[in-house]
mmCIF file of N, CA and C in Angstrom:
data_model
loop_
_atom_site.group_PDB
_atom_site.id
_atom_site.type_symbol
_atom_site.label_atom_id
_atom_site.label_comp_id
_atom_site.label_asym_id
_atom_site.label_seq_id
_atom_site.Cartn_x
_atom_site.Cartn_y
_atom_site.Cartn_z
ATOM 1 N N PHE A 1043 13.015 -77.940 97.232
ATOM 2 C CA PHE A 1043 11.994 -77.739 98.254
ATOM 3 C C PHE A 1043 10.872 -76.934 97.725
ATOM 4 N N THR A 1044 11.127 -75.771 97.114
ATOM 5 C CA THR A 1044 10.099 -74.902 96.651
ATOM 6 C C THR A 1044 9.221 -75.610 95.552
ATOM 7 N N SER A 1045 9.845 -76.298 94.608
ATOM 8 C CA SER A 1045 9.072 -76.936 93.592
ATOM 9 C C SER A 1045 8.164 -78.029 94.136
ATOM 10 N N TYR A 1046 8.623 -78.690 95.206
ATOM 11 C CA TYR A 1046 7.781 -79.699 95.809
ATOM 12 C C TYR A 1046 6.519 -79.073 96.437
ATOM 13 N N LEU A 1047 6.676 -77.940 97.120
ATOM 14 C CA LEU A 1047 5.561 -77.327 97.771
ATOM 15 C C LEU A 1047 4.603 -76.640 96.836
ATOM 16 N N THR A 1048 5.065 -76.230 95.650
ATOM 17 C CA THR A 1048 4.180 -75.512 94.747
ATOM 18 C C THR A 1048 3.668 -76.387 93.640
ATOM 19 N N TYR A 1049 3.757 -77.693 93.785
ATOM 20 C CA TYR A 1049 3.291 -78.628 92.780
ATOM 21 C C TYR A 1049 1.765 -78.580 92.748
ATOM 22 N N GLY A 1050 1.185 -78.233 91.628
ATOM 23 C CA GLY A 1050 -0.262 -78.179 91.461
ATOM 24 C C GLY A 1050 -0.882 -76.932 92.070
ATOM 25 N N ALA A 1051 -2.172 -76.783 91.846
ATOM 26 C CA ALA A 1051 -2.898 -75.589 92.267
ATOM 27 C C ALA A 1051 -3.661 -75.806 93.568
ATOM 28 N N LYS A 1052 -3.727 -77.040 94.020
ATOM 29 C CA LYS A 1052 -4.483 -77.348 95.214
ATOM 30 C C LYS A 1052 -3.586 -77.430 96.428
ATOM 31 N N ALA A 1053 -4.141 -77.644 97.562
ATOM 32 C CA ALA A 1053 -3.426 -77.791 98.792
ATOM 33 C C ALA A 1053 -2.522 -79.023 98.704
ATOM 34 N N ASN A 1054 -1.363 -78.897 99.279
ATOM 35 C CA ASN A 1054 -0.410 -79.985 99.318
ATOM 36 C C ASN A 1054 -0.224 -80.437 100.786
ATOM 37 N N LEU A 1055 0.121 -81.680 100.934
ATOM 38 C CA LEU A 1055 0.422 -82.239 102.239
ATOM 39 C C LEU A 1055 1.937 -82.385 102.349
ATOM 40 N N VAL A 1056 2.483 -81.780 103.371
ATOM 41 C CA VAL A 1056 3.882 -81.929 103.666
ATOM 42 C C VAL A 1056 4.026 -82.359 105.093
ATOM 43 N N VAL A 1057 4.667 -83.456 105.317
ATOM 44 C CA VAL A 1057 4.757 -84.045 106.687
ATOM 45 C C VAL A 1057 6.211 -83.998 107.113
ATOM 46 N N PHE A 1058 6.465 -83.519 108.305
ATOM 47 C CA PHE A 1058 7.801 -83.534 108.836
ATOM 48 C C PHE A 1058 7.773 -84.299 110.164
ATOM 49 N N HIS A 1059 8.898 -84.859 110.562
ATOM 50 C CA HIS A 1059 9.003 -85.561 111.834
ATOM 51 C C HIS A 1059 10.237 -85.039 112.572
ATOM 52 N N PRO A 1060 10.305 -83.720 112.830
ATOM 53 C CA PRO A 1060 11.503 -83.187 113.457
ATOM 54 C C PRO A 1060 11.489 -83.549 114.944
ATOM 55 N N GLY A 1061 12.661 -83.536 115.520
ATOM 56 C CA GLY A 1061 12.614 -83.741 116.949
ATOM 57 C C GLY A 1061 13.861 -84.296 117.554
ATOM 58 N N TYR A 1062 13.816 -84.388 118.820
ATOM 59 C CA TYR A 1062 14.914 -84.870 119.667
ATOM 60 C C TYR A 1062 15.032 -86.390 119.495
ATOM 61 N N LEU A 1063 16.262 -86.855 119.405
ATOM 62 C CA LEU A 1063 16.503 -88.280 119.342
ATOM 63 C C LEU A 1063 16.982 -88.769 120.701
ATOM 64 N N ASP A 1064 16.289 -89.747 121.232
ATOM 65 C CA ASP A 1064 16.720 -90.371 122.460
ATOM 66 C C ASP A 1064 16.780 -91.890 122.189
ATOM 67 N N GLN A 1065 17.098 -92.643 123.210
ATOM 68 C CA GLN A 1065 17.273 -94.056 123.047
ATOM 69 C C GLN A 1065 16.014 -94.737 122.509
ATOM 70 N N ASP A 1066 14.858 -94.334 123.084
ATOM 71 C CA ASP A 1066 13.582 -94.945 122.606
ATOM 72 C C ASP A 1066 13.352 -94.691 121.131
ATOM 73 N N VAL A 1067 13.568 -93.464 120.687
ATOM 74 C CA VAL A 1067 13.335 -93.163 119.255
ATOM 75 C C VAL A 1067 14.337 -93.934 118.415
ATOM 76 N N LEU A 1068 15.574 -93.965 118.826
ATOM 77 C CA LEU A 1068 16.602 -94.711 118.080
ATOM 78 C C LEU A 1068 16.300 -96.177 117.954
ATOM 79 N N LEU A 1069 15.730 -96.757 118.994
ATOM 80 C CA LEU A 1069 15.433 -98.189 118.996
ATOM 81 C C LEU A 1069 14.099 -98.520 118.311
ATOM 82 N N GLN A 1070 13.120 -97.587 118.315
ATOM 83 C CA GLN A 1070 11.784 -97.923 117.850
ATOM 84 C C GLN A 1070 11.399 -97.271 116.516
ATOM 85 N N SER A 1071 12.110 -96.284 116.068
ATOM 86 C CA SER A 1071 11.671 -95.566 114.880
ATOM 87 C C SER A 1071 12.555 -95.849 113.667
ATOM 88 N N SER A 1072 11.927 -95.864 112.521
ATOM 89 C CA SER A 1072 12.687 -95.979 111.307
ATOM 90 C C SER A 1072 13.053 -94.607 110.768
ATOM 91 N N LEU A 1073 12.586 -93.538 111.408
ATOM 92 C CA LEU A 1073 12.852 -92.169 110.985
ATOM 93 C C LEU A 1073 13.874 -91.488 111.867
ATOM 94 N N THR A 1074 15.024 -92.076 112.003
ATOM 95 C CA THR A 1074 15.994 -91.505 112.922
ATOM 96 C C THR A 1074 16.807 -90.399 112.222
ATOM 97 N N SER A 1075 17.513 -90.703 111.167
ATOM 98 C CA SER A 1075 18.302 -89.637 110.483
ATOM 99 C C SER A 1075 17.349 -88.622 109.829
ATOM 100 N N GLU A 1076 16.214 -89.086 109.361
ATOM 101 C CA GLU A 1076 15.234 -88.175 108.732
ATOM 102 C C GLU A 1076 14.779 -87.087 109.711
ATOM 103 N N ARG A 1077 14.629 -87.415 110.968
ATOM 104 C CA ARG A 1077 14.274 -86.428 111.973
ATOM 105 C C ARG A 1077 15.274 -85.297 112.061
ATOM 106 N N CYS A 1078 16.568 -85.700 111.965
ATOM 107 C CA CYS A 1078 17.616 -84.667 112.029
ATOM 108 C C CYS A 1078 17.557 -83.766 110.788
ATOM 109 N N PHE A 1079 17.368 -84.395 109.602
ATOM 110 C CA PHE A 1079 17.262 -83.595 108.356
ATOM 111 C C PHE A 1079 16.034 -82.703 108.403
ATOM 112 N N ASP A 1080 14.919 -83.214 108.887
ATOM 113 C CA ASP A 1080 13.699 -82.417 108.979
ATOM 114 C C ASP A 1080 13.896 -81.220 109.900
ATOM 115 N N LEU A 1081 14.520 -81.440 111.022
ATOM 116 C CA LEU A 1081 14.761 -80.366 111.984
ATOM 117 C C LEU A 1081 15.653 -79.277 111.342
ATOM 118 N N ALA A 1082 16.731 -79.706 110.677
ATOM 119 C CA ALA A 1082 17.636 -78.762 110.011
ATOM 120 C C ALA A 1082 16.919 -77.983 108.938
ATOM 121 N N LEU A 1083 16.059 -78.655 108.174
ATOM 122 C CA LEU A 1083 15.341 -78.001 107.091
ATOM 123 C C LEU A 1083 14.374 -76.963 107.694
ATOM 124 N N LEU A 1084 13.599 -77.319 108.681
ATOM 125 C CA LEU A 1084 12.647 -76.401 109.250
ATOM 126 C C LEU A 1084 13.276 -75.239 109.995
ATOM 127 N N CYS A 1085 14.517 -75.370 110.424
ATOM 128 C CA CYS A 1085 15.235 -74.288 111.091
ATOM 129 C C CYS A 1085 16.001 -73.378 110.116
ATOM 130 N N ASP A 1086 16.041 -73.780 108.847
ATOM 131 C CA ASP A 1086 16.732 -72.985 107.822
ATOM 132 C C ASP A 1086 16.000 -71.664 107.611
ATOM 133 N N GLU A 1087 16.753 -70.570 107.584
ATOM 134 C CA GLU A 1087 16.106 -69.243 107.408
ATOM 135 C C GLU A 1087 15.388 -69.109 106.070
ATOM 136 N N GLY A 1088 15.914 -69.661 105.010
ATOM 137 C CA GLY A 1088 15.246 -69.604 103.717
ATOM 138 C C GLY A 1088 13.909 -70.340 103.697
ATOM 139 N N VAL A 1089 13.872 -71.474 104.370
ATOM 140 C CA VAL A 1089 12.645 -72.251 104.442
ATOM 141 C C VAL A 1089 11.644 -71.516 105.318
ATOM 142 N N LYS A 1090 12.063 -70.951 106.410
ATOM 143 C CA LYS A 1090 11.148 -70.195 107.300
ATOM 144 C C LYS A 1090 10.586 -69.007 106.535
ATOM 145 N N GLU A 1091 11.382 -68.324 105.760
ATOM 146 C CA GLU A 1091 10.918 -67.218 104.930
ATOM 147 C C GLU A 1091 9.913 -67.671 103.913
ATOM 148 N N PHE A 1092 10.172 -68.764 103.236
ATOM 149 C CA PHE A 1092 9.248 -69.303 102.221
ATOM 150 C C PHE A 1092 7.910 -69.637 102.888
ATOM 151 N N LEU A 1093 7.956 -70.371 103.997
ATOM 152 C CA LEU A 1093 6.731 -70.791 104.672
ATOM 153 C C LEU A 1093 5.943 -69.600 105.251
ATOM 154 N N SER A 1094 6.616 -68.530 105.564
ATOM 155 C CA SER A 1094 5.904 -67.363 106.127
ATOM 156 C C SER A 1094 4.988 -66.726 105.097
ATOM 157 N N HIS A 1095 5.174 -67.045 103.822
ATOM 158 C CA HIS A 1095 4.304 -66.490 102.752
ATOM 159 C C HIS A 1095 3.202 -67.458 102.330
ATOM 160 N N HIS A 1096 3.032 -68.523 103.118
ATOM 161 C CA HIS A 1096 2.017 -69.534 102.807
ATOM 162 C C HIS A 1096 1.143 -69.799 104.041
ATOM 163 N N THR A 1097 -0.053 -70.217 103.800
ATOM 164 C CA THR A 1097 -0.951 -70.567 104.908
ATOM 165 C C THR A 1097 -0.713 -72.008 105.302
ATOM 166 N N LEU A 1098 -0.385 -72.200 106.549
ATOM 167 C CA LEU A 1098 -0.170 -73.574 107.051
ATOM 168 C C LEU A 1098 -1.351 -73.919 107.986
ATOM 169 N N LEU A 1099 -1.845 -75.104 107.792
ATOM 170 C CA LEU A 1099 -3.005 -75.591 108.560
ATOM 171 C C LEU A 1099 -2.666 -76.925 109.243
ATOM 172 N N SER A 1100 -3.336 -77.156 110.320
ATOM 173 C CA SER A 1100 -3.287 -78.441 110.944
ATOM 174 C C SER A 1100 -4.475 -79.273 110.420
ATOM 175 N N PHE A 1101 -4.469 -80.564 110.624
ATOM 176 C CA PHE A 1101 -5.590 -81.349 110.182
ATOM 177 C C PHE A 1101 -6.920 -80.927 110.833
ATOM 178 N N LYS A 1102 -6.852 -80.379 112.036
ATOM 179 C CA LYS A 1102 -8.034 -79.949 112.737
ATOM 180 C C LYS A 1102 -8.672 -78.760 112.006
ATOM 181 N N GLU A 1103 -7.909 -77.966 111.295
ATOM 182 C CA GLU A 1103 -8.416 -76.795 110.624
ATOM 183 C C GLU A 1103 -8.988 -77.061 109.224
ATOM 184 N N LEU A 1104 -8.767 -78.254 108.690
ATOM 185 C CA LEU A 1104 -9.247 -78.592 107.352
ATOM 186 C C LEU A 1104 -10.744 -78.793 107.394
ATOM 187 N N PRO A 1105 -11.439 -78.285 106.375
ATOM 188 C CA PRO A 1105 -12.897 -78.500 106.331
ATOM 189 C C PRO A 1105 -13.215 -79.991 106.134
ATOM 190 N N SER A 1106 -14.210 -80.460 106.831
ATOM 191 C CA SER A 1106 -14.590 -81.857 106.627
ATOM 192 C C SER A 1106 -15.517 -81.939 105.415
ATOM 193 N N SER A 1107 -15.399 -83.081 104.715
ATOM 194 C CA SER A 1107 -16.223 -83.236 103.520
ATOM 195 C C SER A 1107 -17.206 -84.383 103.665
#
């Protein structure tokens, strides 16, 4: 995880799809098991600690070019 986030000197894009699985998601999404893994990853204390030392932005906060 750490090596993925620190690849290169510029900003990196990391996308997660955590969330609740219901019948609609199970029937319509190809990201069913991945959502469970993403949720577990983002709830991990080590990952939360790592991310607390980095600046996280939404797309709205990125400067337009």
